Tab-separated table of C-alpha atoms in Angstrom:
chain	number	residue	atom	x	y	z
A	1	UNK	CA	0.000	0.000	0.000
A	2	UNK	CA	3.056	2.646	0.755
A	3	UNK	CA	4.281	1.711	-2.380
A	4	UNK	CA	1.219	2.616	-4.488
A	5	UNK	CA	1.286	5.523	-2.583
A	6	UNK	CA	4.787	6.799	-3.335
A	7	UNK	CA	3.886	5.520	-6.918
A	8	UNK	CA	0.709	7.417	-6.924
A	9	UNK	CA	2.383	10.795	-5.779
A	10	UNK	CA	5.596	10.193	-8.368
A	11	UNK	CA	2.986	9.555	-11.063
A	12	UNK	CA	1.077	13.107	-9.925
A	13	UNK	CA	4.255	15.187	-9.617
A	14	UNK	CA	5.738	14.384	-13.097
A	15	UNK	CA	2.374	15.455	-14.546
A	16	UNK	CA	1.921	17.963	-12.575
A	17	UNK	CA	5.698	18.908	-13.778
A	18	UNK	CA	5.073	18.296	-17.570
A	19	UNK	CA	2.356	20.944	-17.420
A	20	UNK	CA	4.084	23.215	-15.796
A	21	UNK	CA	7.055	22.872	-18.267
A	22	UNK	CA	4.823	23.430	-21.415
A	23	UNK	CA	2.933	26.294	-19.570
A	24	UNK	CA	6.546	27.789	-19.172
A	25	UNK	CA	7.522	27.354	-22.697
A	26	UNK	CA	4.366	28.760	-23.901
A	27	UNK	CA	4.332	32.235	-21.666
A	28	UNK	CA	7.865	32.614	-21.935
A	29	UNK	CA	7.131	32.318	-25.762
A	30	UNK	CA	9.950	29.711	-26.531
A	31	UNK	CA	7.069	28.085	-28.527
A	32	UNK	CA	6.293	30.557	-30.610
A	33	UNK	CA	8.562	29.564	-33.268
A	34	UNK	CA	7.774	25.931	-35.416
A	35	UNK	CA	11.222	24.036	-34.483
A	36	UNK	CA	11.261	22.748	-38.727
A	37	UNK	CA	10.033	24.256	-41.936
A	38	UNK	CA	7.278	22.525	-43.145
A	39	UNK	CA	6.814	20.406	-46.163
A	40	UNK	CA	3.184	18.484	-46.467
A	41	UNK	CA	0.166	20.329	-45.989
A	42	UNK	CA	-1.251	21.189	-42.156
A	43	UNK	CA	-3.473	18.660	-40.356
A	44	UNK	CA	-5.918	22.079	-38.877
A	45	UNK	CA	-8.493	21.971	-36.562
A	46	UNK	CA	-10.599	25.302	-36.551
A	47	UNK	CA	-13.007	25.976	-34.371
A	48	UNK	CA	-15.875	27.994	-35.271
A	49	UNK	CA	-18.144	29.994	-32.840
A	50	UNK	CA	-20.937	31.666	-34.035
A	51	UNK	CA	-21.897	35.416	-34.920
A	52	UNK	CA	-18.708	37.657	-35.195
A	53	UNK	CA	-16.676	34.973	-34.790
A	54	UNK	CA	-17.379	33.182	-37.048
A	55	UNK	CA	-17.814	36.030	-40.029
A	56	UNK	CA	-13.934	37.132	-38.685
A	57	UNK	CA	-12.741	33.327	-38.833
A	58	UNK	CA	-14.150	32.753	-42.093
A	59	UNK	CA	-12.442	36.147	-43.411
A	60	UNK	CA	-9.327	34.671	-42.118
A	61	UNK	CA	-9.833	31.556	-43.907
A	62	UNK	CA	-10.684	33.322	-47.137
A	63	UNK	CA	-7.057	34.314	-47.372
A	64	UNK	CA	-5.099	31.190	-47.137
A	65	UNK	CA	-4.125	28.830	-49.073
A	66	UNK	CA	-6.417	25.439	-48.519
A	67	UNK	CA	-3.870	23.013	-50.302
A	68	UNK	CA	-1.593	23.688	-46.985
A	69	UNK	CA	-3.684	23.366	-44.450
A	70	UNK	CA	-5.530	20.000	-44.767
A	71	UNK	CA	-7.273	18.168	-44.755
A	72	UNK	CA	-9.452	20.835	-42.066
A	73	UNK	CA	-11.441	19.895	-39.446
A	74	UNK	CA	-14.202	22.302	-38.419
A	75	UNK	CA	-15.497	21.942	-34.762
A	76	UNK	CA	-18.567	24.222	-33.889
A	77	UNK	CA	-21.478	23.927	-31.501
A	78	UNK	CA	-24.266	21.345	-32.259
A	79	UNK	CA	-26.432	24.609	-31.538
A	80	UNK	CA	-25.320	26.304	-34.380
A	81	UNK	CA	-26.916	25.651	-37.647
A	82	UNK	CA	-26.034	29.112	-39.498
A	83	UNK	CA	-22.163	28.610	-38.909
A	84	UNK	CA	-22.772	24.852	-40.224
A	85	UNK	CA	-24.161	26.372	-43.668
A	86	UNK	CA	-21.616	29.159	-43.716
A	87	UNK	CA	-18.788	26.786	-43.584
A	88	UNK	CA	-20.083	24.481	-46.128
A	89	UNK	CA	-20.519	27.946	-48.683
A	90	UNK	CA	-16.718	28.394	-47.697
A	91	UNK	CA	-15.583	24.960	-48.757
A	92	UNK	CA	-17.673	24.949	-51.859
A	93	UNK	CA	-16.504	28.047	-53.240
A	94	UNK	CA	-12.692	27.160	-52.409
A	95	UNK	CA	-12.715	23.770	-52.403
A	96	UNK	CA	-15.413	22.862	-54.989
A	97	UNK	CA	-16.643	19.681	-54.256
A	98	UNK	CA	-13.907	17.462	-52.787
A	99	UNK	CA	-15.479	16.785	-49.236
A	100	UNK	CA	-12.627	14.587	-48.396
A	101	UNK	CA	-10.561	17.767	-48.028
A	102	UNK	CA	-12.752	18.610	-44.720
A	103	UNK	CA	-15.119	17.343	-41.959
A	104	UNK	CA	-17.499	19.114	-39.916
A	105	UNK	CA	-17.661	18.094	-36.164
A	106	UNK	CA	-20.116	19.403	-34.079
A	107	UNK	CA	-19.737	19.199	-30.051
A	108	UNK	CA	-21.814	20.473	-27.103
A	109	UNK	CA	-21.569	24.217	-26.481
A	110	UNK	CA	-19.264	25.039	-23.423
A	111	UNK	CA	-21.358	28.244	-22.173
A	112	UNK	CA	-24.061	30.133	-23.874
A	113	UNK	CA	-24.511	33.565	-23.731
A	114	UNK	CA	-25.704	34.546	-20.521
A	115	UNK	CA	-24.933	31.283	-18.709
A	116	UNK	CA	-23.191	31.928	-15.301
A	117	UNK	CA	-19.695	30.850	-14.446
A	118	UNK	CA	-20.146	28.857	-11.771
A	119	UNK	CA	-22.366	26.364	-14.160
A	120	UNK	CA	-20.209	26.908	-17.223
A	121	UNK	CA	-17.201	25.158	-15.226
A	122	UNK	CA	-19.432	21.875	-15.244
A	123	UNK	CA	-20.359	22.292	-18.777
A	124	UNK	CA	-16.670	22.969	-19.851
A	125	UNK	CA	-16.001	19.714	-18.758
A	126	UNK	CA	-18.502	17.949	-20.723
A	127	UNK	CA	-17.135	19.689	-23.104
A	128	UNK	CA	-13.527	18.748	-22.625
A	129	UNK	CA	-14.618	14.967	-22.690
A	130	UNK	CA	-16.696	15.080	-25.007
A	131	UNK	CA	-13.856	16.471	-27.388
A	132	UNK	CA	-11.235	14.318	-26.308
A	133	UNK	CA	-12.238	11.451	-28.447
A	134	UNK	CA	-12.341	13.308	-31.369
A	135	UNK	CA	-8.959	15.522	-31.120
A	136	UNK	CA	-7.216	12.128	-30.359
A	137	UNK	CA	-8.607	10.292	-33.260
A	138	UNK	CA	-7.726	13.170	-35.369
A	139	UNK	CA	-4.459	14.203	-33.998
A	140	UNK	CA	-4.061	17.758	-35.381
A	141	UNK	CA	-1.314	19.531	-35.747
A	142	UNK	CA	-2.800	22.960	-35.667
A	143	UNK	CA	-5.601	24.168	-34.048
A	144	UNK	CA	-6.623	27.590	-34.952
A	145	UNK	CA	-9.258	29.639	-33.312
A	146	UNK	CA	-10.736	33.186	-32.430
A	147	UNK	CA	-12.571	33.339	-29.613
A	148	UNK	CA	-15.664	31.480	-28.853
A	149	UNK	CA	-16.308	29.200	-26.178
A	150	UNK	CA	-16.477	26.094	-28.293
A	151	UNK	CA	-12.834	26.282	-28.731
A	152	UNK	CA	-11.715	26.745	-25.005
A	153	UNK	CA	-12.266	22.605	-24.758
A	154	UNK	CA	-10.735	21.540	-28.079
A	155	UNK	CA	-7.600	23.549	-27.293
A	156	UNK	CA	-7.780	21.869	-23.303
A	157	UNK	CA	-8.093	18.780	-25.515
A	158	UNK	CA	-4.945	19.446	-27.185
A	159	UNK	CA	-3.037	20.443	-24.752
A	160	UNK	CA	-3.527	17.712	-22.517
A	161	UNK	CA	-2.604	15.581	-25.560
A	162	UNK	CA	0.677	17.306	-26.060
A	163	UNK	CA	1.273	16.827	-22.148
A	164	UNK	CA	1.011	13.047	-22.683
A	165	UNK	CA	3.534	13.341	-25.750
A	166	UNK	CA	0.582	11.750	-27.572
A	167	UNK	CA	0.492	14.990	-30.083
A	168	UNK	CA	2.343	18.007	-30.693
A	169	UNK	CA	-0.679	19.951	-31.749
A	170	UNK	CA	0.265	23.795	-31.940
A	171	UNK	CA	-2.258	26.319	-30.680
A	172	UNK	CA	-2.641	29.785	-32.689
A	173	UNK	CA	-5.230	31.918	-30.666
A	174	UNK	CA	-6.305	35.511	-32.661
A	175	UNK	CA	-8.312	37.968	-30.380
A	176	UNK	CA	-11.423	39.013	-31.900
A	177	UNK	CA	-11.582	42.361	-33.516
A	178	UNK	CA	-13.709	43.490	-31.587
A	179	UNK	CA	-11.750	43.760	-28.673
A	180	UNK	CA	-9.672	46.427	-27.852
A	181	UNK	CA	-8.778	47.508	-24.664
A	182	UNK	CA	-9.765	43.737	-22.593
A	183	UNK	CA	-9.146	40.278	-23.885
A	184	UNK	CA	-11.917	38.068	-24.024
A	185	UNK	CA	-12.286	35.243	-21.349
A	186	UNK	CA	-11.498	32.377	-23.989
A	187	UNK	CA	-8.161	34.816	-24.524
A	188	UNK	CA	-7.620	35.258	-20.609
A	189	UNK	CA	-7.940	31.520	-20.415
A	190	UNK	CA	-5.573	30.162	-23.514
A	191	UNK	CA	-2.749	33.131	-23.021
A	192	UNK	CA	-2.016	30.032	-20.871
A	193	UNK	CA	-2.333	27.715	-23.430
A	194	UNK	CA	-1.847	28.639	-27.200
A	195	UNK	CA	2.013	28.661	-28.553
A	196	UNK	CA	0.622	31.766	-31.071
A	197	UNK	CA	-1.123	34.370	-29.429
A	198	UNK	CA	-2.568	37.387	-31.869
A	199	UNK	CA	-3.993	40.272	-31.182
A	200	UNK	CA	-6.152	43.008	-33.920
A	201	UNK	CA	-5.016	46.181	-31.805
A	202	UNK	CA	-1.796	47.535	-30.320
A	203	UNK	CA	-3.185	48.532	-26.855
A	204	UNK	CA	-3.678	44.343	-26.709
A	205	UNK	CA	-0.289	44.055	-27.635
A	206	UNK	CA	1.196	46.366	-24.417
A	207	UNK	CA	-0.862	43.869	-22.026
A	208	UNK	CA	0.727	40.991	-22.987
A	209	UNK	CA	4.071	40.697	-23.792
A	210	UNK	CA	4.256	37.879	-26.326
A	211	UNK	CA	0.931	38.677	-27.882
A	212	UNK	CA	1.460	39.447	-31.811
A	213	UNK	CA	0.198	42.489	-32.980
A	214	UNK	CA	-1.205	41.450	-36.695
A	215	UNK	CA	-3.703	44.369	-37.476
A	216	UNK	CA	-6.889	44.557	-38.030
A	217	UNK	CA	-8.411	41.339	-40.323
A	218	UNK	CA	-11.572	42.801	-40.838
């Protein structure tokens, strides 16, 4: 029984280590930078909210080039029906018809507008289950997001991936446009979390040392 114990603690202390580790490397931004240039196109995970977000993230995805970043994995709320059809008009005009190139998933929304905090934290974690399945199978190795709470358990997904050395899924978080002055709580929450962290105005920049000042995408 001591010896579970001890092996229990050990166990708890080197995981407990790992995070803090990656946490360091991420808000000290030594993981800003990809180690190796790339070659074959981007396994991407993007997570869609709904509203603003989603007409900024799909202005964002307007300007890249598809053939890198696939195939894409979209992730928004099962809620959300409008965001489903605007990311289907996306693909179709870029992509055409090849619906091998990307898959929609839909998950349970973390916290709708108005929800409180205290009963968020238990749907987070539904969340954060719920997701784990489906970030393992796919294994990304970018997730890109902008905001909304649907993405606050995919990136928790990933990370806790990347703490069991099962992935090495890099996390780009972009403030949303709209904010100016205070960063959003999905931004107060992954400043922890994502290796990329860009922000739409320079008074986000001063608050944040390693943020990335990118301008405005709108």
């Amino acid at each position: 029984a001591q010896l579970k114990l001890e092996l229990t603690i050990l166990v708890f202390v080197l995981i407990l280590a790992r995070i803090l580790y990656i946490v360091h490397k991420i808000t000290t931004g030594f993981s800003r930078e990809a180690p190796t240039k790339r070659v074959s196109p981007c396994k991407t995970v993007i997570c869609i909210g709904s509203g603003g977000h989603t007409t900024e993230m799909l202005s964002l995805l307007n300007t890249i080039d598809f053939m890198k970043y696939s195939p894409r994995y979209y992730i928004l709320a099962n809620t959300d029906k409008t965001s489903f059809a605007k990311v289907k008009n996306l693909e179709n005009l870029k992509n055409g018809t090849k619906d091998d190139a990307y898959k929609i998933i839909e998950i349970p929304r973390s916290r709708v507008v108005g929800q409180s905090y205290i009963t968020s934290v238990f749907t987070t974690l539904y969340s954060i289950l719920y997701s784990i399945p489906f970030v393992l199978k796919i294994r990304p190795e970018l997730i890109l997001c902008n905001g909304p709470g649907t993405c606050i358990p995919v990136c928790l997904a990933g990370f806790l991936l990347k703490v069991a050395f099962i992935t090495d899924t890099r996390i780009v978080f972009i403030e949303s446009f709209c904010r100016t002055e205070t960063f959003s709580l999905s931004g107060k929450i992954l400043m922890y979390f994502a290796d990329n962290f860009l922000v739409q105005w320079p008074s986000l920049k001063q608050k944040l040392k390693r943020a990335e000042y990118i301008g405005q995408l709108m």
